[in-house]
Amino acid sequence: MTRDEFSTIAYNGLWKQNTALAQLLGLCPLLAVSTNIVNGVMLALATIIVMALANVAVAALRNFIPHEIRIPVFILIVAALVTVVDLLFNAQLHELYVVLGIFIPLIVTNCIVLARVEAFAAKNPPLNSTVDGIFMGLGLLWTLAVLGAMRELLGSGMLFTGIDMVFPSLSPIQVLPADYPGLLIGLLPPGAFILLGCMIAWKNWMDARAAERAKRRPPTPEVVADTAEAGA
Amino acid sequence: MTSTPREYTAPAMALRTAAILFIFVIAFTALLSAVYQWTRPAIEASALAEKMKLLNEVLPASDYDNALLTDTLSLPPTAELGLTEASTLYRARKGGQPAALIFEAVAPDGYAGRIRLLIAIRADGSVAGVRVTQHKETPGLGDYIEPKKDKNKASPWITQFNGLALATTPTKEWRLRKDGGHIEYHAGATVTPRAVARAVHQAVLWADIRREQLFAEGSAQ
């Protein structure tokens, strides 16, 4: 894999094709779990593991999967891998499983995994597919962290609610004054939709601004050469 | 790797894809079953360890020497304990002698619904320990009934039931201080501790009259 390929995959995962902001995939678990940073990050971590594994498995087997039955085979592979990850976590990393465990079955309801398998891993070599899975997951991670932070700040005035479940020595931070009454809508699904909408609008605005700048930039030499040729 | 795609007739094509799908199903089912077999002992062990950890919180491991998880009775739904579903009662013995009964009870009148408790009562009728296993009480207000959320780590609220017995503690003493009893509570959240105190008292009363019978039942093995 070249450096260029790597940065393209990374940019796609983190920003351009961000699963939550651009592809709008897997909104059901996303909205259910993003009530605070800790939950959101936990779901994203579980997703990264499963996506990397599913992508590498499908990419390795892609030449053996007939096109007509690829979807059932992908579902079979993803479902089997989620179960395997669930079992292995439970048996080998039980401490982590207690914290992360409830999020792993949630991934089954998440179409991100199947979408990446179909759109990327089925057409690319295993290494690139693994990187794609990891960066798609990281894109989900920062989106869920920001969305979770906004929701819990709005809903309860706190940050890192539930961190003591992961690191018993840490405790949540009270950001707004303790007598902040809390805006319940932040914690409810409509609040999640509204805030996700704001984030998508923000991303589109950033993209539009970047496109605007690119247009206004003085034409590059190659473009000049092109027009000169055309004029001649 | 570009082999020219061969032409298949429709039935041959159907057979071929079916065969390939079948192979995938076999392979991944085999993978699943292998991982399941391989991880099962570890998963069962940790599930058991978790159960024992909870049981040992209400009854110290040094207070019994039998296999707690196998010396059990199934209780039908018991209204006196607030239980609307069947539950398991564990019988702790030391040197063959009855040591304690461990069972579940529910306080139906918490501030936000039912509060599930695990209670251990010694053979002499005193409470060995109580733990809240499930509740929906207000975080930061009524959830101090759970030792993990109680700010007083040295002697969490729930431990004041330890050692109480019907013989030494008259009925009115099982109530909150506010209601004329002995049980402390945090100002501002009295519904929750009142519900727990009442449920513990009910459970002690329930166990007291049938203790011998519970220890004896079905233990002729």
XYZ file of C-alpha atoms in Angstrom:
453
model
C 0.000 0.000 0.000
C 1.398 3.398 -0.926
C 1.451 6.478 1.266
C -1.106 8.122 -0.998
C -3.546 5.232 -0.698
C -3.168 5.321 3.053
C -3.922 9.022 3.355
C -6.872 8.746 0.963
C -8.369 5.931 3.039
C -7.728 7.838 6.264
C -9.243 11.066 4.908
C -12.289 9.184 3.605
C -12.874 7.468 6.934
C -12.315 10.435 9.194
C -13.988 13.135 7.159
C -15.095 12.797 3.530
C -17.144 9.598 3.858
C -17.585 9.737 7.645
C -20.092 6.969 8.437
C -22.275 9.148 10.626
C -21.948 12.546 8.910
C -21.743 11.642 5.219
C -22.964 8.063 4.756
C -25.603 8.372 7.516
C -25.204 4.693 8.289
C -26.067 2.873 11.486
C -28.086 5.726 12.943
C -30.138 3.430 15.168
C -27.326 2.332 17.533
C -25.646 5.692 17.032
C -28.587 7.644 18.393
C -29.344 5.134 21.120
C -25.817 5.001 22.481
C -24.563 8.581 22.068
C -26.129 9.824 25.313
C -22.637 10.431 26.689
C -19.010 10.348 25.604
C -18.112 7.128 27.390
C -20.908 5.056 25.805
C -20.258 6.520 22.362
C -16.531 5.832 22.483
C -17.134 2.294 23.757
C -19.485 1.485 20.867
C -16.994 2.965 18.416
C -14.132 0.887 19.847
C -16.168 -2.300 19.509
C -17.080 -1.256 15.961
C -13.429 -0.650 15.033
C -12.479 -4.163 16.112
C -15.354 -5.813 14.242
C -14.939 -3.684 11.098
C -11.215 -4.336 10.838
C -11.796 -8.086 11.204
C -14.782 -8.232 8.847
C -12.969 -6.184 6.204
C -9.811 -8.292 6.318
C -11.805 -11.545 6.185
C -13.922 -10.453 3.223
C -10.931 -8.977 1.379
C -9.011 -12.231 1.795
C -11.957 -14.311 0.569
C -13.220 -11.885 -2.083
C -12.042 -13.961 -5.026
C -13.973 -17.000 -3.826
C -17.299 -15.261 -3.309
C -19.588 -15.344 -6.376
C -21.059 -11.940 -7.116
C -24.679 -13.176 -7.036
C -24.566 -14.431 -3.461
C -22.114 -11.936 -2.002
C -24.604 -10.285 0.378
C -25.647 -13.480 2.222
C -22.013 -14.541 2.427
C -20.995 -11.133 3.791
C -23.764 -11.300 6.389
C -22.625 -14.781 7.340
C -19.025 -13.621 7.752
C -19.929 -10.484 9.714
C -22.361 -12.281 12.003
C -19.895 -15.099 12.683
C -17.092 -12.648 13.419
C -19.216 -10.549 15.777
C -20.094 -13.703 17.698
C -16.472 -14.843 17.758
C -15.327 -11.431 19.036
C -18.073 -11.518 21.662
C -17.044 -14.996 22.870
C -13.310 -14.266 22.838
C -13.763 -11.013 24.733
C -15.906 -12.740 27.306
C -13.409 -15.544 27.824
C -10.042 -13.830 27.507
C -10.573 -10.168 28.440
C -13.391 -10.472 30.921
C -12.687 -7.121 32.636
C -13.016 -5.327 29.321
C -16.009 -7.457 28.349
C -17.951 -6.289 31.392
C -17.581 -2.743 30.083
C -17.645 -3.269 26.301
C -19.752 -6.418 26.184
C -23.198 -4.894 25.836
C -22.048 -2.926 22.809
C -20.809 -5.868 20.767
C -24.256 -7.380 20.007
C -25.418 -3.860 19.117
C -23.011 -3.900 16.192
C -25.084 -6.656 14.598
C -27.822 -4.081 14.069
C -25.302 -1.727 12.526
C -25.209 -1.574 8.740
C -21.845 0.244 8.701
C -20.000 -3.051 8.777
C -21.910 -4.578 5.874
C -21.711 -1.331 3.917
C -17.904 -1.136 4.184
C -17.540 -4.809 3.360
C -19.628 -4.325 0.224
C -18.237 -0.952 -0.825
C -14.569 -1.446 -0.014
C -13.349 -4.838 1.178
C -14.991 -6.725 -1.690
C -12.826 -4.809 -4.173
C -9.566 -4.169 -2.329
C -6.642 -6.179 -0.913
C -6.682 -7.217 2.777
C -4.212 -4.615 4.077
C -6.050 -1.658 2.541
C -9.352 -3.109 3.772
C -8.069 -3.391 7.344
C -6.923 0.227 7.281
C -10.296 1.238 5.841
C -12.136 -0.583 8.631
C -10.017 1.055 11.306
C -10.357 4.571 9.914
C -14.093 4.257 9.263
C -14.320 3.245 12.923
C -12.161 6.154 14.036
C -14.397 8.519 12.069
C -17.350 7.066 13.951
C -15.390 7.408 17.198
C -14.810 11.146 17.013
C -18.332 11.807 15.756
C -19.867 9.808 18.598
C -17.542 11.450 21.133
C -18.531 14.963 19.999
C -22.229 14.075 19.766
C -22.103 12.377 23.178
C -20.340 15.352 24.741
C -22.946 17.792 23.386
C -25.811 15.599 24.536
C -24.642 15.078 28.082
C -23.556 18.710 28.451
C -26.994 19.852 27.303
C -28.871 17.148 29.166
C -27.140 17.113 32.537
C -24.291 19.657 32.487
C -21.756 16.879 33.029
C -19.002 15.319 30.938
C -17.690 11.744 31.039
C -20.748 10.296 32.790
C -20.080 6.621 33.448
C -16.303 6.889 33.239
C -16.119 5.212 36.665
C -17.462 2.029 35.027
C -14.335 1.938 32.833
C -11.740 3.471 35.161
C -12.979 3.143 38.770
C -10.533 5.829 39.939
C -11.988 8.553 37.678
C -15.254 10.375 38.152
C -17.465 12.488 35.834
C -16.771 16.214 35.531
C -19.470 18.711 36.450
C -19.009 21.375 33.768
C -22.064 23.566 34.217
C -23.070 24.733 37.747
C -24.480 21.968 39.918
C -27.918 23.627 39.961
C -28.193 23.418 36.153
C -31.674 21.947 35.713
C -30.734 19.878 32.660
C -32.391 20.009 29.266
C -34.011 16.624 28.927
C -34.268 16.793 25.138
C -30.477 16.482 24.938
C -30.682 12.975 26.350
C -33.742 11.920 24.345
C -33.609 10.662 20.734
C -35.048 13.895 19.238
C -32.133 15.792 20.757
C -29.753 13.337 19.143
C -31.382 13.924 15.745
C -31.252 17.703 16.129
C -27.597 17.717 17.212
C -26.575 15.228 14.530
C -28.346 17.470 12.014
C -26.310 20.433 13.299
C -23.092 18.425 12.924
C -23.968 17.433 9.356
C -24.769 21.058 8.547
C -21.415 22.071 10.040
C -19.586 19.458 7.917
C -21.379 20.591 4.752
C -20.553 24.206 5.560
C -16.872 23.336 6.041
C -16.854 21.389 2.760
C -18.603 24.195 0.896
C -16.124 26.728 2.274
C -13.194 24.540 1.238
C -14.637 24.155 -2.275
C -15.182 27.909 -2.489
C -11.557 28.557 -1.527
C -10.283 26.046 -4.053
C -12.261 27.785 -6.759
C -10.988 31.245 -5.830
C -7.360 30.143 -5.706
C -5.354 31.348 -8.748
C -5.367 28.670 -11.455
C -2.464 26.249 -11.270
C 0.119 26.142 -14.101
C -1.284 22.932 -15.597
C -4.679 24.506 -15.968
C -3.075 27.512 -17.653
C -1.235 25.225 -20.047
C -4.513 23.412 -20.832
C -6.353 26.599 -21.711
C -3.409 27.857 -23.723
C -3.442 24.662 -25.777
C -7.153 24.867 -26.263
C -6.818 28.458 -27.420
C -4.082 27.653 -29.915
C -6.068 -13.322 -11.769
C -8.431 -12.869 -14.694
C -9.779 -16.172 -15.855
C -12.384 -15.816 -18.582
C -15.776 -16.483 -16.964
C -17.129 -19.783 -18.156
C -20.665 -19.987 -19.497
C -23.002 -21.888 -17.190
C -26.500 -23.096 -17.874
C -29.052 -21.805 -15.379
C -29.357 -25.036 -13.328
C -25.573 -25.471 -13.240
C -25.209 -21.897 -12.113
C -27.780 -22.368 -9.370
C -26.076 -25.546 -8.199
C -22.667 -23.903 -8.200
C -23.710 -20.864 -6.130
C -25.673 -23.107 -3.758
C -22.623 -25.298 -3.281
C -20.373 -22.319 -2.601
C -22.841 -20.805 -0.121
C -23.097 -24.213 1.535
C -19.314 -24.406 1.903
C -19.214 -20.939 3.474
C -21.974 -21.855 5.903
C -20.161 -25.060 6.910
C -16.837 -23.265 7.319
C -18.176 -20.433 9.463
C -20.425 -22.677 11.516
C -17.366 -24.817 12.225
C -15.435 -21.697 13.216
C -18.230 -20.598 15.545
C -18.599 -23.953 17.170
C -14.827 -24.297 17.631
C -14.595 -20.871 19.297
C -17.652 -21.647 21.411
C -16.190 -24.949 22.616
C -12.830 -23.362 23.270
C -14.140 -20.378 25.224
C -16.939 -22.122 27.125
C -14.938 -23.196 30.194
C -13.512 -19.708 30.683
C -16.899 -18.033 30.203
C -18.612 -20.411 32.599
C -15.857 -19.911 35.148
C -16.163 -16.136 35.042
C -19.972 -16.247 35.226
C -19.611 -18.465 38.284
C -16.954 -16.202 39.790
C -19.247 -13.208 39.343
C -22.102 -15.003 41.061
C -19.842 -16.093 43.911
C -18.498 -12.559 44.262
C -21.999 -11.222 44.781
C -22.872 -14.011 47.222
C -19.648 -13.439 49.135
C -20.523 -9.782 49.513
C -23.525 -10.697 51.653
C -21.880 -13.691 53.347
C -18.077 -13.842 53.818
C -16.522 -16.918 52.214
C -15.028 -17.919 55.590
C -18.511 -18.399 57.058
C -19.366 -21.500 55.029
C -17.615 -24.488 53.485
C -20.228 -26.126 51.262
C -20.714 -25.719 47.526
C -23.130 -22.811 47.730
C -24.140 -22.862 44.081
C -25.346 -26.466 44.188
C -27.056 -26.416 47.591
C -30.097 -24.497 46.425
C -33.869 -24.471 46.565
C -36.148 -23.040 43.902
C -38.636 -20.665 45.432
C -41.996 -20.131 43.751
C -43.143 -16.511 43.381
C -43.374 -15.367 46.999
C -45.559 -12.388 47.825
C -43.984 -11.906 51.284
C -40.634 -11.279 49.581
C -42.175 -9.088 46.917
C -41.183 -11.633 44.281
C -43.496 -12.036 41.328
C -41.243 -14.614 39.686
C -39.483 -17.771 40.790
C -36.076 -17.343 42.413
C -33.229 -19.352 43.885
C -32.417 -19.707 47.569
C -28.830 -20.656 48.504
C -28.082 -22.598 51.671
C -24.717 -22.024 53.308
C -23.459 -24.661 55.733
C -20.311 -24.974 57.769
C -19.155 -28.384 58.925
C -22.562 -29.746 57.908
C -24.358 -27.340 60.244
C -26.710 -24.646 58.830
C -24.826 -21.356 58.527
C -26.979 -18.960 56.521
C -29.750 -18.605 53.940
C -29.166 -16.347 50.957
C -32.135 -15.292 48.875
C -33.579 -12.489 46.816
C -36.251 -10.029 47.847
C -37.851 -7.050 46.172
C -38.869 -3.729 47.654
C -41.836 -2.871 45.425
C -42.228 0.705 46.690
C -38.939 2.419 45.781
C -38.995 6.004 44.550
C -38.656 4.738 40.972
C -40.083 1.251 40.995
C -38.817 -2.044 42.285
C -35.534 -2.419 44.165
C -34.020 -5.897 43.995
C -32.090 -7.115 47.014
C -29.889 -10.065 47.869
C -30.126 -10.896 51.559
C -28.149 -13.324 53.728
C -29.617 -14.371 57.072
C -27.557 -16.446 59.504
C -28.859 -19.550 61.206
C -29.199 -17.555 64.451
C -31.642 -15.216 62.683
C -29.351 -12.195 62.342
C -28.768 -10.426 59.051
C -25.333 -11.268 57.599
C -25.519 -8.793 54.759
C -27.759 -7.056 52.223
C -26.898 -5.861 48.725
C -28.962 -4.015 46.157
C -28.693 -5.872 42.866
C -31.040 -3.797 40.708
C -32.739 -0.425 41.103
C -33.764 2.696 39.207
C -33.480 5.198 42.058
C -32.406 8.756 41.257
C -28.653 8.915 40.537
C -26.896 11.041 43.130
C -29.909 11.109 45.427
C -31.402 7.744 46.282
C -28.694 5.519 44.842
C -26.583 5.511 48.029
C -28.321 2.219 48.851
C -25.714 0.785 46.444
C -22.298 0.689 48.206
C -20.532 1.601 44.965
C -22.429 4.895 44.758
C -22.359 5.611 48.504
C -19.961 8.433 49.365
C -19.311 6.858 52.767
C -16.942 4.092 51.665
C -15.879 3.086 55.190
C -19.361 1.998 56.261
C -21.838 2.237 53.384
C -25.493 2.812 54.245
C -26.579 -0.729 53.385
C -24.203 -2.268 55.984
C -26.241 -0.981 58.943
C -28.540 -3.976 58.529
C -25.627 -6.294 59.336
C -26.133 -8.027 62.660
C -29.754 -6.965 63.146
C -31.995 -9.786 64.392
C -35.660 -10.106 65.342
C -34.661 -11.299 68.808
C -32.645 -8.189 69.636
C -34.292 -5.567 67.439
C -38.009 -4.959 68.028
C -40.235 -4.340 65.043
C -40.349 -0.562 65.394
C -36.555 -0.338 65.448
C -36.418 -1.645 61.837
C -37.859 1.651 60.644
C -36.045 4.817 59.639
C -35.009 7.189 62.412
C -37.563 9.640 61.038
C -40.306 7.037 61.494
C -39.221 6.248 65.075
C -36.759 3.482 64.275
C -33.023 2.986 64.189
C -32.103 3.118 60.516
C -30.145 6.170 59.393
C -30.945 7.870 56.076
C -29.757 10.790 53.974
C -31.883 13.928 54.129
C -33.825 14.488 50.924
C -34.113 10.830 49.951
C -36.242 8.905 52.431
C -38.567 6.967 50.149
C -35.741 4.761 48.906
C -34.235 3.754 52.286
C -37.709 3.306 53.762
C -38.588 0.839 50.999
C -35.344 -1.084 51.492
C -35.687 -1.181 55.291
C -39.244 -2.463 55.024
C -38.259 -5.133 52.487
C -35.362 -6.335 54.646
C -37.619 -6.559 57.686
C -40.232 -8.470 55.685
C -37.549 -10.855 54.448
C -36.252 -11.481 57.977
C -39.803 -12.180 59.185
C -40.386 -14.539 56.263
C -37.169 -16.474 56.881
C -37.570 -16.595 60.663
C -40.640 -18.822 60.758
C -39.439 -21.301 58.137
C -35.682 -21.387 58.663
C -35.456 -25.011 59.893
C -37.746 -26.176 57.133
C -35.738 -24.390 54.439
C -32.456 -25.860 55.637
C -33.936 -29.372 55.873
C -35.932 -29.441 52.646
C -34.650 -31.803 49.981
C -31.212 -32.069 51.580
C -31.338 -35.813 52.228
C -28.697 -36.457 49.538
